[in-house]
Coordinates of C-alpha atoms and ligand atoms in Angstrom, one line a residue:
Chain A
M1 CA -14.0 -21.4 -20.1
K2 CA -10.2 -21.6 -19.2
E3 CA -8.1 -20.1 -17.0
L4 CA -4.4 -19.7 -17.4
V5 CA -2.5 -17.4 -14.4
V6 CA 0.9 -16.1 -15.1
V7 CA 2.7 -16.1 -12.0
S8 CA 6.5 -16.0 -10.8
G9 CA 7.7 -16.7 -7.1
K10 CA 9.5 -13.2 -7.1
G11 CA 8.7 -10.0 -9.3
G12 CA 10.7 -8.5 -12.3
V13 CA 11.4 -11.7 -14.2
G14 CA 9.2 -10.3 -17.5
K15 CA 5.9 -11.8 -16.1
T16 CA 3.8 -8.8 -17.3
S17 CA 5.6 -8.4 -20.6
I18 CA 5.1 -12.0 -21.2
A19 CA 1.5 -12.2 -19.8
A20 CA 0.7 -9.0 -22.4
S21 CA 2.3 -10.6 -25.3
L22 CA 0.6 -14.1 -24.8
A23 CA -2.8 -12.2 -24.4
V24 CA -2.4 -10.6 -27.7
L25 CA -1.1 -13.7 -29.4
L26 CA -3.9 -16.1 -28.3
S27 CA -6.4 -13.4 -29.1
R28 CA -5.8 -14.2 -32.5
K29 CA -6.9 -17.6 -32.1
L30 CA -9.5 -17.5 -29.0
K31 CA -11.9 -15.1 -27.7
V32 CA -9.6 -13.9 -24.4
T33 CA -10.5 -11.6 -21.6
A34 CA -7.5 -10.6 -19.5
A35 CA -7.2 -9.7 -15.7
D36 CA -4.4 -8.1 -13.8
T37 CA -4.3 -9.2 -10.3
D38 CA -1.1 -7.6 -9.4
V39 CA -3.1 -5.4 -7.5
D40 CA 0.2 -3.5 -5.6
A41 CA 1.4 -2.8 -9.1
P42 CA -1.1 -3.2 -11.8
N43 CA 0.9 -2.6 -14.8
L44 CA -0.8 -5.0 -17.5
A45 CA -2.6 -1.9 -18.7
I46 CA 0.4 0.3 -19.0
V47 CA 2.2 -2.5 -21.3
L48 CA -1.0 -2.9 -23.3
G49 CA -1.5 1.2 -23.9
A50 CA -5.0 0.9 -22.2
D51 CA -6.8 3.2 -20.0
V52 CA -8.8 1.7 -17.2
R53 CA -12.1 3.1 -16.0
R54 CA -13.1 2.5 -12.6
E55 CA -16.1 0.1 -12.3
L56 CA -16.2 -0.6 -8.6
D57 CA -14.9 -0.2 -5.1
V58 CA -13.7 -3.0 -3.0
R59 CA -14.7 -2.2 0.7
S60 CA -13.5 -5.1 2.7
S61 CA -11.1 -3.7 4.7
E62 CA -12.2 -2.9 8.3
K63 CA -10.6 -0.8 11.0
A64 CA -11.2 -0.3 14.8
V65 CA -12.6 3.4 15.6
V66 CA -12.5 4.9 19.1
D67 CA -15.2 7.1 20.5
V68 CA -12.9 9.1 22.6
S69 CA -15.9 10.4 24.6
K70 CA -16.6 7.2 25.7
C71 CA -13.0 6.0 26.4
T72 CA -11.9 5.6 29.9
G73 CA -8.2 4.8 28.8
C74 CA -8.8 1.5 30.9
G75 CA -6.2 -0.2 28.5
K76 CA -7.9 -3.4 28.0
C77 CA -8.0 -3.1 24.0
V78 CA -4.2 -2.6 24.1
E79 CA -3.7 -5.6 26.3
V80 CA -5.5 -8.1 23.8
C81 CA -4.6 -6.5 20.3
K82 CA -2.4 -9.0 18.8
F83 CA -1.0 -6.6 16.0
S84 CA 0.1 -3.9 18.3
S85 CA -2.3 -1.5 16.4
I86 CA -4.0 0.4 19.1
T87 CA -1.9 2.3 22.1
L88 CA -3.0 4.9 25.0
A89 CA -1.8 8.2 24.4
E90 CA -2.9 11.0 26.9
G91 CA -5.3 8.7 28.5
K92 CA -7.2 7.7 25.4
A93 CA -7.0 4.6 23.0
V94 CA -5.8 5.5 19.7
V95 CA -5.7 3.1 16.8
D96 CA -2.6 2.9 14.0
R97 CA -5.0 2.8 11.1
L98 CA -2.4 1.4 8.8
A99 CA -1.4 -1.4 11.2
C100 CA -5.1 -2.6 12.3
E101 CA -6.1 -5.9 11.1
G102 CA -9.9 -4.8 11.9
C103 CA -10.0 -8.4 14.0
G104 CA -12.5 -6.7 16.3
A105 CA -10.8 -8.1 19.6
C106 CA -10.3 -4.6 21.0
S107 CA -14.2 -3.9 20.7
I108 CA -15.1 -7.1 22.3
V109 CA -13.2 -6.5 25.5
C110 CA -13.9 -2.8 25.8
P111 CA -16.1 -2.1 28.8
T112 CA -17.6 0.7 27.8
N113 CA -18.2 0.1 24.1
A114 CA -16.1 2.9 22.9
I115 CA -15.0 0.7 20.0
S116 CA -16.6 0.3 16.7
I117 CA -15.2 -1.6 13.5
V118 CA -16.2 0.3 10.4
Q119 CA -15.4 -0.9 6.8
V120 CA -12.8 1.4 4.6
K121 CA -12.0 1.2 1.1
T122 CA -9.5 -1.6 0.0
G123 CA -9.3 -0.8 -3.5
E124 CA -10.7 -0.1 -6.6
V125 CA -11.5 -2.4 -9.8
G126 CA -11.9 -1.2 -13.5
V127 CA -12.2 -2.4 -17.1
A128 CA -10.4 -1.3 -20.3
D129 CA -11.1 -2.0 -24.1
T130 CA -7.3 -2.8 -25.4
E131 CA -6.7 -1.8 -29.2
Y132 CA -5.9 -5.4 -29.8
G133 CA -9.7 -6.3 -29.3
F134 CA -10.0 -7.9 -26.0
K135 CA -11.1 -6.5 -22.6
L136 CA -8.6 -6.1 -19.7
V137 CA -9.9 -6.2 -16.1
S138 CA -7.4 -4.5 -13.4
G139 CA -7.9 -3.3 -10.0
H140 CA -5.7 -1.7 -7.5
L141 CA -4.9 -1.5 -4.2
E142 CA -5.4 1.7 -1.8
I143 CA -1.9 2.6 -0.6
G144 CA -1.0 1.2 2.8
E145 CA -3.8 -1.5 2.8
A146 CA -3.7 -5.0 3.9
N147 CA -6.3 -7.2 2.2
S148 CA -5.0 -7.3 -1.2
G149 CA -6.2 -11.0 -1.5
H150 CA -9.7 -9.3 -1.3
V151 CA -9.3 -7.0 -4.2
V152 CA -7.6 -9.9 -6.3
T153 CA -10.8 -12.0 -5.7
A154 CA -12.8 -9.1 -6.7
V155 CA -10.8 -8.5 -10.1
K156 CA -11.4 -12.1 -10.7
W157 CA -14.8 -12.1 -10.2
L158 CA -15.4 -8.9 -12.8
A159 CA -13.0 -10.6 -14.9
R160 CA -15.2 -13.7 -15.1
R161 CA -18.3 -11.6 -15.5
K162 CA -16.8 -9.9 -18.4
A163 CA -15.3 -13.0 -19.8
E164 CA -18.9 -14.7 -19.8
E165 CA -20.4 -11.4 -21.6
E166 CA -18.0 -11.7 -24.1
G167 CA -18.7 -15.4 -24.4
A168 CA -14.6 -15.8 -24.0
D169 CA -12.8 -19.1 -24.4
L170 CA -9.8 -17.9 -22.1
L171 CA -9.1 -15.9 -19.4
I172 CA -5.9 -14.7 -19.3
V173 CA -4.7 -13.6 -15.3
D174 CA -1.5 -11.7 -14.7
G175 CA -0.7 -12.4 -11.3
P176 CA 1.2 -10.8 -8.5
P177 CA 4.7 -11.6 -7.4
G178 CA 5.4 -13.8 -4.3
I179 CA 3.7 -16.9 -2.9
G180 CA 1.5 -14.7 -0.2
C181 CA -2.3 -14.3 0.0
P182 CA -2.8 -12.3 -3.4
V183 CA -1.1 -15.1 -5.2
I184 CA -3.1 -17.9 -3.5
A185 CA -6.4 -15.7 -4.4
S186 CA -5.1 -15.5 -8.0
L187 CA -4.6 -19.0 -8.4
A188 CA -8.1 -20.0 -6.8
A189 CA -9.9 -21.9 -9.2
A190 CA -7.3 -21.5 -12.0
S191 CA -7.1 -24.3 -14.8
H192 CA -3.8 -23.7 -15.8
A193 CA -0.8 -22.1 -14.1
L194 CA 2.4 -20.6 -16.2
V195 CA 5.5 -20.1 -14.0
V196 CA 8.1 -17.4 -15.2
S197 CA 11.4 -17.6 -13.9
E198 CA 14.9 -16.6 -14.4
P199 CA 18.2 -18.6 -14.5
T200 CA 19.9 -17.5 -11.2
P201 CA 20.3 -19.1 -7.6
A202 CA 17.6 -16.4 -6.1
G203 CA 15.4 -17.8 -9.3
A204 CA 15.7 -21.3 -8.5
W205 CA 15.0 -20.9 -5.0
N206 CA 11.8 -18.9 -5.9
L207 CA 10.5 -21.6 -8.2
T208 CA 10.8 -24.1 -5.9
R209 CA 8.4 -22.2 -3.2
I210 CA 6.1 -21.1 -6.1
I211 CA 5.6 -24.7 -7.2
Q212 CA 4.9 -25.8 -3.5
V213 CA 1.8 -23.4 -3.6
I214 CA 0.6 -24.3 -7.2
N215 CA 0.7 -28.3 -6.3
H216 CA -1.0 -27.4 -3.2
F217 CA -4.1 -26.3 -5.4
K218 CA -3.4 -29.2 -7.9
I219 CA -3.0 -26.7 -10.9
P220 CA -1.2 -28.1 -13.7
F221 CA 1.8 -25.7 -14.5
M222 CA 4.0 -25.0 -17.2
L223 CA 7.6 -23.1 -16.8
V224 CA 8.8 -20.6 -19.0
V225 CA 12.6 -19.3 -18.4
N226 CA 13.1 -15.8 -19.6
K227 CA 16.5 -14.4 -20.4
W228 CA 17.6 -18.3 -20.4
N229 CA 20.9 -17.6 -22.1
L230 CA 21.9 -15.7 -19.2
S231 CA 22.9 -19.0 -17.9
P232 CA 22.4 -22.2 -19.7
Q233 CA 23.7 -24.2 -16.4
Y234 CA 21.0 -22.4 -14.1
T235 CA 18.1 -22.9 -16.9
T236 CA 18.8 -26.8 -16.8
A237 CA 18.3 -26.5 -13.0
L238 CA 15.2 -24.8 -13.3
E239 CA 13.8 -27.0 -15.7
A240 CA 14.7 -29.9 -13.3
I241 CA 13.2 -28.2 -10.6
A242 CA 10.0 -27.7 -12.7
K243 CA 9.6 -31.5 -14.0
Q244 CA 10.3 -32.6 -10.4
G245 CA 7.5 -30.8 -9.5
G246 CA 5.4 -32.3 -12.1
G247 CA 5.5 -29.4 -14.2
E248 CA 5.8 -29.1 -18.2
L249 CA 8.8 -27.3 -19.7
A250 CA 7.2 -24.8 -22.5
A251 CA 9.3 -22.5 -23.7
R252 CA 13.0 -20.7 -23.3
I253 CA 13.1 -16.9 -24.1
P254 CA 16.4 -15.4 -24.8
V255 CA 17.7 -11.9 -23.5
D256 CA 16.1 -9.0 -25.9
Y257 CA 16.3 -5.5 -25.0
T258 CA 13.4 -5.3 -27.9
I259 CA 11.2 -6.0 -24.9
A260 CA 12.3 -2.8 -22.8
E261 CA 12.0 -0.8 -26.1
A262 CA 8.6 -2.3 -26.5
M263 CA 7.5 -1.1 -23.0
A264 CA 8.8 2.2 -23.5
M265 CA 6.4 2.2 -26.5
R266 CA 3.7 0.9 -24.5
K267 CA 3.0 -2.3 -26.4
P268 CA 3.6 -5.9 -26.0
V269 CA 7.0 -6.8 -27.5
V270 CA 4.9 -9.3 -30.2
A271 CA 3.0 -6.3 -31.3
Y272 CA 6.0 -4.0 -31.3
K273 CA 8.3 -6.3 -33.2
P274 CA 6.8 -9.8 -34.4
E275 CA 10.4 -10.8 -35.6
A276 CA 12.4 -9.7 -32.7
E277 CA 14.1 -13.1 -31.2
S278 CA 11.9 -12.7 -27.7
S279 CA 8.8 -12.4 -30.1
K280 CA 9.3 -15.8 -31.8
A281 CA 9.8 -17.5 -28.6
I282 CA 6.9 -16.3 -27.2
A283 CA 4.8 -17.1 -30.6
K284 CA 6.1 -20.6 -29.8
L285 CA 5.0 -20.7 -26.2
A286 CA 1.6 -19.0 -27.3
D287 CA 1.6 -22.4 -29.7
I288 CA 2.1 -24.8 -27.0
I289 CA -0.2 -23.2 -24.3
L290 CA -3.1 -23.1 -27.3
E291 CA -2.6 -27.2 -27.6
R292 CA -2.5 -27.8 -23.9
L293 CA -5.7 -25.6 -23.6
S294 CA -7.6 -27.6 -26.2
Chain B
M1 CA 21.7 4.1 14.5
P2 CA 20.4 5.1 11.2
R3 CA 17.8 2.6 9.3
V4 CA 17.7 2.8 5.3
A5 CA 14.8 1.0 3.9
V6 CA 15.3 0.1 -0.1
T7 CA 11.9 -0.3 -1.8
G8 CA 10.8 0.2 -5.5
G9 CA 7.3 -0.2 -6.2
K10 CA 7.0 -3.3 -8.3
G11 CA 8.9 -6.4 -8.2
G12 CA 12.5 -6.9 -9.9
T13 CA 13.5 -3.2 -10.4
G14 CA 16.7 -4.1 -8.3
K15 CA 15.8 -3.8 -4.8
T16 CA 17.7 -6.7 -3.5
T17 CA 20.8 -5.8 -5.7
V18 CA 20.8 -2.7 -4.6
A19 CA 20.3 -3.6 -0.9
A20 CA 23.0 -6.3 -1.1
N21 CA 25.4 -4.5 -2.8
T22 CA 25.1 -1.1 -0.4
A23 CA 25.3 -3.2 2.5
Y24 CA 28.6 -5.1 1.2
T25 CA 30.0 -1.8 0.3
L26 CA 29.3 0.0 3.5
A27 CA 30.9 -3.1 5.3
Q28 CA 34.0 -2.9 3.0
M29 CA 34.1 0.6 4.3
G30 CA 34.4 -0.6 7.8
L31 CA 30.8 -0.1 9.0
R32 CA 28.9 -2.9 10.9
V33 CA 25.8 -3.5 8.9
L34 CA 22.8 -5.1 9.7
L35 CA 21.1 -6.4 6.4
I36 CA 17.0 -7.0 7.0
D37 CA 15.3 -8.9 4.1
A38 CA 11.7 -8.1 4.7
D39 CA 10.5 -9.9 1.5
V40 CA 9.2 -12.6 3.2
D41 CA 7.3 -14.1 0.1
A42 CA 10.9 -14.3 -1.8
P43 CA 13.9 -13.7 0.5
S44 CA 16.6 -13.4 -1.9
S45 CA 19.3 -11.5 -0.3
S46 CA 21.4 -14.5 1.0
R47 CA 21.5 -15.6 -2.3
F48 CA 22.6 -12.3 -3.8
L49 CA 25.6 -12.6 -1.4
G50 CA 26.4 -16.2 -1.6
V51 CA 25.7 -16.8 1.9
S52 CA 24.1 -19.8 3.7
T53 CA 21.8 -18.9 6.5
A54 CA 20.4 -20.7 9.6
R55 CA 16.7 -21.1 10.9
V56 CA 16.9 -19.4 14.2
L57 CA 13.3 -18.9 15.1
D58 CA 10.0 -20.3 14.2
V59 CA 7.1 -17.9 13.9
M60 CA 4.0 -19.4 15.2
S61 CA 0.9 -17.9 15.5
F62 CA -2.4 -18.8 17.7
L63 CA -5.1 -21.2 16.2
P64 CA -8.1 -22.3 18.2
A65 CA -8.9 -25.5 19.5
V66 CA -12.3 -26.1 20.3
D67 CA -12.9 -28.5 23.3
P68 CA -16.0 -30.8 22.3
E69 CA -16.6 -31.3 25.9
K70 CA -17.2 -27.5 26.9
C71 CA -18.6 -26.0 23.6
T72 CA -22.3 -25.6 23.8
M73 CA -22.6 -25.0 20.2
C74 CA -23.4 -21.3 20.7
G75 CA -22.1 -19.8 17.6
L76 CA -20.4 -16.7 19.2
C77 CA -17.1 -17.6 18.2
A78 CA -18.1 -17.9 14.4
Q79 CA -19.9 -14.5 14.8
A80 CA -16.9 -12.6 16.0
C81 CA -14.6 -14.2 13.8
R82 CA -14.1 -11.6 10.7
P83 CA -12.1 -13.6 8.4
H84 CA -14.8 -16.4 8.9
A85 CA -12.2 -19.0 9.8
L86 CA -14.8 -20.5 12.2
V87 CA -18.2 -21.1 10.8
H88 CA -21.0 -22.1 12.8
V89 CA -23.3 -25.1 11.8
E90 CA -26.4 -25.4 13.9
G91 CA -25.9 -28.3 16.1
K92 CA -22.1 -28.9 15.4
L93 CA -19.0 -27.7 16.9
P94 CA -17.6 -24.9 15.1
M95 CA -15.9 -25.7 11.7
L96 CA -12.2 -24.2 11.7
F97 CA -10.4 -23.0 8.2
P98 CA -7.0 -22.8 9.7
E99 CA -5.8 -20.8 6.5
L100 CA -8.2 -18.1 7.0
C101 CA -7.2 -17.6 10.8
S102 CA -5.4 -14.6 11.6
G103 CA -4.5 -15.7 15.1
C104 CA -6.5 -12.4 16.5
E105 CA -7.8 -14.7 19.7
A106 CA -11.1 -13.1 19.2
C107 CA -12.9 -16.2 19.3
K108 CA -11.3 -17.1 22.6
L109 CA -12.4 -13.6 24.0
V110 CA -16.1 -14.3 23.2
C111 CA -16.7 -17.8 23.9
P112 CA -18.8 -17.9 27.2
S113 CA -17.7 -21.4 27.9
N114 CA -14.1 -21.0 27.9
A115 CA -14.1 -23.9 25.3
I116 CA -11.4 -22.4 23.1
T117 CA -7.9 -23.6 23.9
D118 CA -4.3 -22.7 22.1
S119 CA -3.1 -24.2 19.4
Q120 CA -0.3 -23.1 17.1
K121 CA 0.2 -23.2 13.5
L122 CA 3.8 -22.4 11.8
L123 CA 3.7 -19.6 9.7
G124 CA 7.2 -19.0 8.7
W125 CA 10.5 -18.5 10.4
V126 CA 13.7 -16.2 10.7
N127 CA 17.2 -17.0 9.3
K128 CA 20.3 -15.4 9.9
A129 CA 23.9 -15.3 8.6
E130 CA 27.3 -13.8 9.1
A131 CA 29.2 -13.1 6.1
H132 CA 31.3 -10.0 4.7
G133 CA 31.1 -8.1 7.8
I134 CA 27.3 -8.1 7.7
T135 CA 24.6 -9.7 9.8
L136 CA 22.1 -11.0 7.7
V137 CA 18.1 -11.4 8.7
E138 CA 15.5 -12.8 6.6
G139 CA 12.2 -13.5 7.2
E140 CA 10.6 -16.6 5.4
L141 CA 7.1 -17.3 4.9
Q142 CA 5.9 -21.1 4.9
P143 CA 4.8 -21.8 1.5
T144 CA 0.6 -22.0 1.2
E145 CA 0.2 -19.7 4.2
A146 CA -1.2 -16.4 3.1
R147 CA -0.2 -14.3 6.3
S148 CA 2.8 -12.7 6.0
T149 CA 2.8 -9.6 8.2
L150 CA 3.6 -11.6 11.4
V151 CA 6.4 -13.2 10.0
L152 CA 7.9 -9.9 9.1
L153 CA 7.1 -8.2 12.3
K154 CA 8.8 -11.2 13.9
A155 CA 12.0 -10.8 11.7
M156 CA 12.1 -6.9 12.7
E157 CA 11.8 -7.6 16.1
Y158 CA 14.6 -10.4 16.1
A159 CA 16.7 -8.0 14.3
R160 CA 16.1 -5.5 17.0
S161 CA 17.2 -7.9 19.7
L162 CA 20.3 -8.3 17.8
K163 CA 21.1 -4.6 18.1
S164 CA 20.7 -4.8 21.6
E165 CA 23.3 -7.2 22.0
R166 CA 26.0 -5.5 19.9
S167 CA 25.9 -2.4 18.2
Y168 CA 25.8 -1.6 14.3
D169 CA 26.3 1.2 12.4
M170 CA 23.6 1.0 9.7
T171 CA 20.6 -1.1 9.1
I172 CA 19.4 -1.7 6.0
V173 CA 15.8 -3.2 5.2
D174 CA 15.0 -4.9 1.8
T175 CA 11.0 -4.4 1.6
A176 CA 8.7 -6.5 -0.6
P177 CA 7.4 -5.0 -3.7
G178 CA 4.3 -2.7 -3.5
T179 CA 2.9 -0.4 -1.5
H180 CA 0.8 -3.0 1.1
C181 CA 0.9 -3.0 4.4
N182 CA 4.2 -5.1 4.9
V183 CA 6.2 -2.6 3.1
I184 CA 4.8 0.2 5.3
H185 CA 6.1 -1.7 8.3
A186 CA 9.4 -1.9 6.6
I187 CA 9.6 1.6 5.7
R188 CA 7.9 3.6 8.8
G189 CA 10.5 4.9 11.0
A190 CA 13.5 4.5 8.8
D191 CA 15.7 7.4 8.6
L192 CA 16.2 7.0 4.8
A193 CA 14.3 5.2 1.8
L194 CA 15.9 4.3 -1.1
A195 CA 13.3 4.3 -4.3
V196 CA 15.0 1.9 -6.8
T197 CA 13.5 2.4 -10.3
E198 CA 13.8 1.9 -13.8
P199 CA 13.6 4.1 -16.9
T200 CA 10.6 2.4 -18.3
P201 CA 6.9 3.3 -18.0
L202 CA 6.4 0.9 -15.4
G203 CA 9.5 2.0 -13.3
V204 CA 7.6 5.5 -13.5
H205 CA 4.3 4.6 -12.4
D206 CA 5.4 2.8 -9.6
L207 CA 7.9 5.4 -8.9
E208 CA 5.2 7.7 -8.2
L209 CA 3.0 5.3 -6.2
I210 CA 6.2 5.0 -3.9
L211 CA 7.1 8.2 -3.4
K212 CA 3.3 9.1 -2.5
L213 CA 3.6 6.6 0.4
T214 CA 7.0 7.6 1.6
Q215 CA 5.8 11.2 1.7
K216 CA 2.4 10.0 3.8
L217 CA 4.8 8.2 6.3
Q218 CA 7.4 11.2 6.4
V219 CA 10.4 9.5 5.5
R220 CA 13.2 11.0 3.9
T221 CA 13.6 9.5 0.2
A222 CA 15.8 9.3 -2.5
V223 CA 15.7 7.9 -5.8
V224 CA 18.1 5.5 -7.3
L225 CA 18.1 4.6 -11.0
N226 CA 18.8 1.0 -12.2
R227 CA 19.5 0.2 -15.4
A228 CA 20.1 3.7 -16.2
D229 CA 21.1 3.6 -19.9
L230 CA 18.9 0.7 -21.1
P231 CA 18.0 1.0 -24.8
G232 CA 14.8 2.8 -25.3
G233 CA 14.7 3.8 -21.6
T234 CA 13.0 7.1 -20.6
P235 CA 15.2 8.2 -17.7
E236 CA 13.8 11.9 -18.0
E237 CA 10.3 10.5 -17.2
V238 CA 12.1 9.3 -13.9
E239 CA 13.8 12.7 -13.3
R240 CA 10.3 14.4 -13.9
I241 CA 8.6 12.7 -11.3
A242 CA 11.5 12.9 -9.1
S243 CA 11.6 16.6 -9.1
R244 CA 8.0 16.8 -8.7
H245 CA 8.1 15.1 -5.6
H246 CA 11.3 17.2 -4.6
T247 CA 13.4 13.8 -4.4
P248 CA 17.1 13.5 -5.5
I249 CA 18.3 11.1 -7.9
V250 CA 21.3 9.8 -6.3
A251 CA 22.8 7.1 -8.2
E252 CA 22.4 5.9 -11.5
I253 CA 23.5 2.2 -11.8
P254 CA 24.7 1.3 -15.5
L255 CA 23.0 -1.5 -17.3
D256 CA 26.0 -4.1 -16.7
P257 CA 26.0 -7.5 -17.7
L258 CA 28.5 -8.1 -14.9
V259 CA 25.3 -6.9 -12.5
Q260 CA 23.5 -10.0 -14.1
S261 CA 26.4 -12.4 -13.7
S262 CA 26.8 -11.2 -10.1
H263 CA 23.2 -12.6 -9.5
I264 CA 24.3 -16.1 -11.3
Q265 CA 27.2 -16.5 -9.5
G266 CA 25.8 -15.4 -6.1
K267 CA 28.5 -12.7 -5.5
P268 CA 28.4 -9.1 -4.7
V269 CA 29.1 -6.6 -7.7
L270 CA 31.9 -5.4 -5.6
E271 CA 33.5 -8.6 -5.1
L272 CA 33.1 -9.9 -8.7
A273 CA 34.4 -6.9 -10.3
P274 CA 35.4 -4.4 -8.1
S275 CA 36.6 -2.1 -10.8
S276 CA 33.3 -2.3 -12.9
R277 CA 31.2 1.0 -13.9
A278 CA 28.4 -0.8 -11.9
A279 CA 30.8 -1.1 -8.6
E280 CA 31.6 2.3 -8.8
A281 CA 27.9 3.2 -9.1
F282 CA 27.2 1.4 -5.9
R283 CA 30.3 3.0 -4.1
T284 CA 28.6 6.4 -5.0
L285 CA 25.4 5.1 -3.7
A286 CA 26.9 4.1 -0.6
K287 CA 28.5 7.6 0.5
A288 CA 25.1 9.3 -0.5
V289 CA 23.4 7.1 1.6
L290 CA 25.6 7.5 4.6
E291 CA 25.3 11.1 4.3
L292 CA 21.8 11.1 3.9
A293 CA 21.1 8.9 6.8
S294 CA 23.3 11.6 8.8
A295 CA 25.6 8.7 9.4
G296 CA 28.7 10.8 8.3
A297 CA 30.2 11.0 11.9
F298 CA 30.9 7.1 11.4
L299 CA 33.5 7.8 8.9
A300 CA 35.1 10.5 10.9
Ligands
SF4_1 S1 -9.4 -4.4 15.3 FE1 -8.0 -5.9 16.1 S2 -6.1 -5.3 15.2 FE2 -7.6 -3.5 15.1 S3 -7.0 -2.2 17.1 FE3 -8.4 -3.6 17.5 S4 -7.7 -5.5 18.3 FE4 -5.8 -4.3 17.0
SF4_2 S1 -10.9 -0.9 26.2 FE1 -12.2 0.7 25.7 S2 -12.1 2.2 27.6 FE2 -10.4 0.8 27.7 S3 -9.0 1.9 26.7 FE3 -9.7 0.8 25.1 S4 -11.0 1.8 24.1 FE4 -10.7 3.0 25.8
SF4_3 S1 -8.2 -16.5 16.2 FE1 -9.2 -14.6 15.3 S2 -9.2 -15.5 13.0 FE2 -8.4 -17.2 14.1 S3 -10.5 -18.4 14.3 FE3 -10.5 -17.2 16.1 S4 -11.9 -15.3 15.9 FE4 -11.3 -16.5 13.8
SF4_4 S1 -18.3 -19.4 21.6 FE1 -17.3 -21.3 22.4 S2 -19.2 -22.6 23.1 FE2 -19.8 -21.1 21.7 S3 -19.5 -22.3 19.5 FE3 -17.8 -21.5 19.8 S4 -16.3 -22.6 21.1 FE4 -18.6 -23.4 21.1

C-alpha cells in the first residue's frame, strides 16, 4: 500500500480542499482510505460532508498531581521543573495542568513522595463512511493538550488498519500545517508527499522550511501551487525552490471561488462542479499522482 | 500595557494579515507597538510587513551526555525518561535519540553515579526587526526539531525583556493555528483575544473551538470576520456562533484583491492602498482593539 501525505509549511493554502478532491478522484481508480492528521483542526470530514464516529481515546499525555496532605512546601519540585509548570501557593505545590509536560522531574526530587504522574486524555480518533465510498479516519486533540504527535500517530495507526481491512491501494493523509511535531509524525513512513503552496513571499519561505523536513526523511515529493495566477513570478520562484530541493512540479491550480462555494456545500470542488477551472487542474494533478504511484 | 492575542483556529484564516495590519495601523496612529510572531513553525509576519530580521538569540535545550567512565549501565536514566529518548540495552551505555529529548533533565536527576553531563542542542532562534514604528520579535523553529514550545517561550521572554528597556503602548501576539499548548501560552493572560475566522463551515467549526478555549482561559474575545463577502459564504453561521458565546464581531474585512497583492508585495494593506475598503476595515478594527483592550487612554 502506498501512502501519500499532503502538507504545507503554513495553513490556509487550500491543503484540505485539495486533499479531499484528490481522495474523491483517486477513489474512482484505486481503492482509497483517507486520514486527517490535522488533529488541531480536523476539517477533512467537514469538506467531505461526513460524520465521524469515535473509536478510541488516546491517553498518552501525562501530568503531575500533588497530594497536598504529603506536600511540605519545600519547593524542590519548583527548582527542577524546566517548564515552569509547578509553583508554590500558600505553602503547597500547585501544578499548572495546561503547561505541565509530565516529565516526572518533580516527582523524582520530591522528598515526601507527594507527586505522582498520571495519564490524561490527549485526544480521540474516529472513523467516518463518506458518500464517495471510501472510509475516513480522523482524530482531534483535546483543547489545550500538547502531544498532538501522539494523536497523529494513533490516527495513522487506525487508518493503516482500516486501509488493510479494506484492501486499499492508497492511504491519502491530509496533514497538519507547520513543520513541527505533528507534521513529523504525519510524514513517518509515508511513501510520497504532496506539498501545497501559495505564490507569496511567505509561501516561498514556508516551502523552503517544509522541504528541509521532507528531505530529512528522504520522502519523494511533488509541488502543487494553489492560486498560481495571483503571482506568476512567485509561482516560478516556488517551482525553482521545489526543483532545487529535489521535488517534482505536479500542478498549478488557478484562483477559483468555486472552491469556497463547494466548501459551503460541504463538498469537494471536483464533486460539486467538475467543470470548474480548479476541478480541471486537480483532475490533472490526480492523473500525475496516479502515474507516480504505480 | 495591554496585550492582544490574534488567533483563529485553523491556519490561513488571515491571522497574520490581521496581526500585521493591526500593528501597522496602531503604529500609524502614533502608538509604540510590539508585535510578537508566536507561530514558530511558520513565522511570516516579517514577510507580510516586508522587513528583514536579525537573529538575536539562539534557543538551546539540555541534552544528556553520558560519561562512559562513570556510567555503571544501571538503566535508571532510561526508566525515568518518559519520552523514551534514552533507551537501556543490557551491558551497554544508554542509547540516546536526541530528537525525542524534551530537555527535562529527569535522567540527570536520577543517575546514581553522576554520569550524565550537560550537552546542548539548538531548537531554534529568536529574530528581531524594527520597522514602520513596530518592534517585531519572532520565534523560529529549527526545521526537523519537533518541540516548538520552548522556542515560543523564549521569544515571549525576550519580548518581555525588551519591555523593561523601553515602554510600549500595545503588544500584539500572532499565535500559531489550532488550540494546542503553544496557542495557550500565547493567549493566556492577554487582555483581549481576536478570533479571526472566515464565513465557511470550516471557519465556523474552528471558531467554536477557539471561543471555547478563550472562555476556559477567561480572556475577553472579539471576532474578526475575514473575507466577509466570500461568494457562497455563510456569515450568518459565524454570527450565530459568536452570539451564542456572547462575543462581538468587531470587524469585517472584505474580500479585496488588494489584500492578496499586499501579501505578494510584502507590504501592509494600509501602506499599499490606504484608501481601499480593506484598509478602512483595518482602521475600524484597530480602533475597536484599542477600546476593548482598554488602551483608550493612550489616545487622549
Ligand atoms: S512533571 Fe515535569 S513539567 Fe510537570 S510539573 Fe513536574 S517537572 Fe514540571
Ligand atoms: S518537592 Fe514535594 S514536598 Fe516539596 S514542595 Fe514539591 S511537592 Fe511539596
Ligand atoms: S533530558 Fe529528559 S527527555 Fe531528555 S533524555 Fe533526559 S530524561 Fe529523557
Ligand atoms: S543512570 Fe547513570 S549510570 Fe545508570 S545507565 Fe544512566 S547514565 Fe549510566
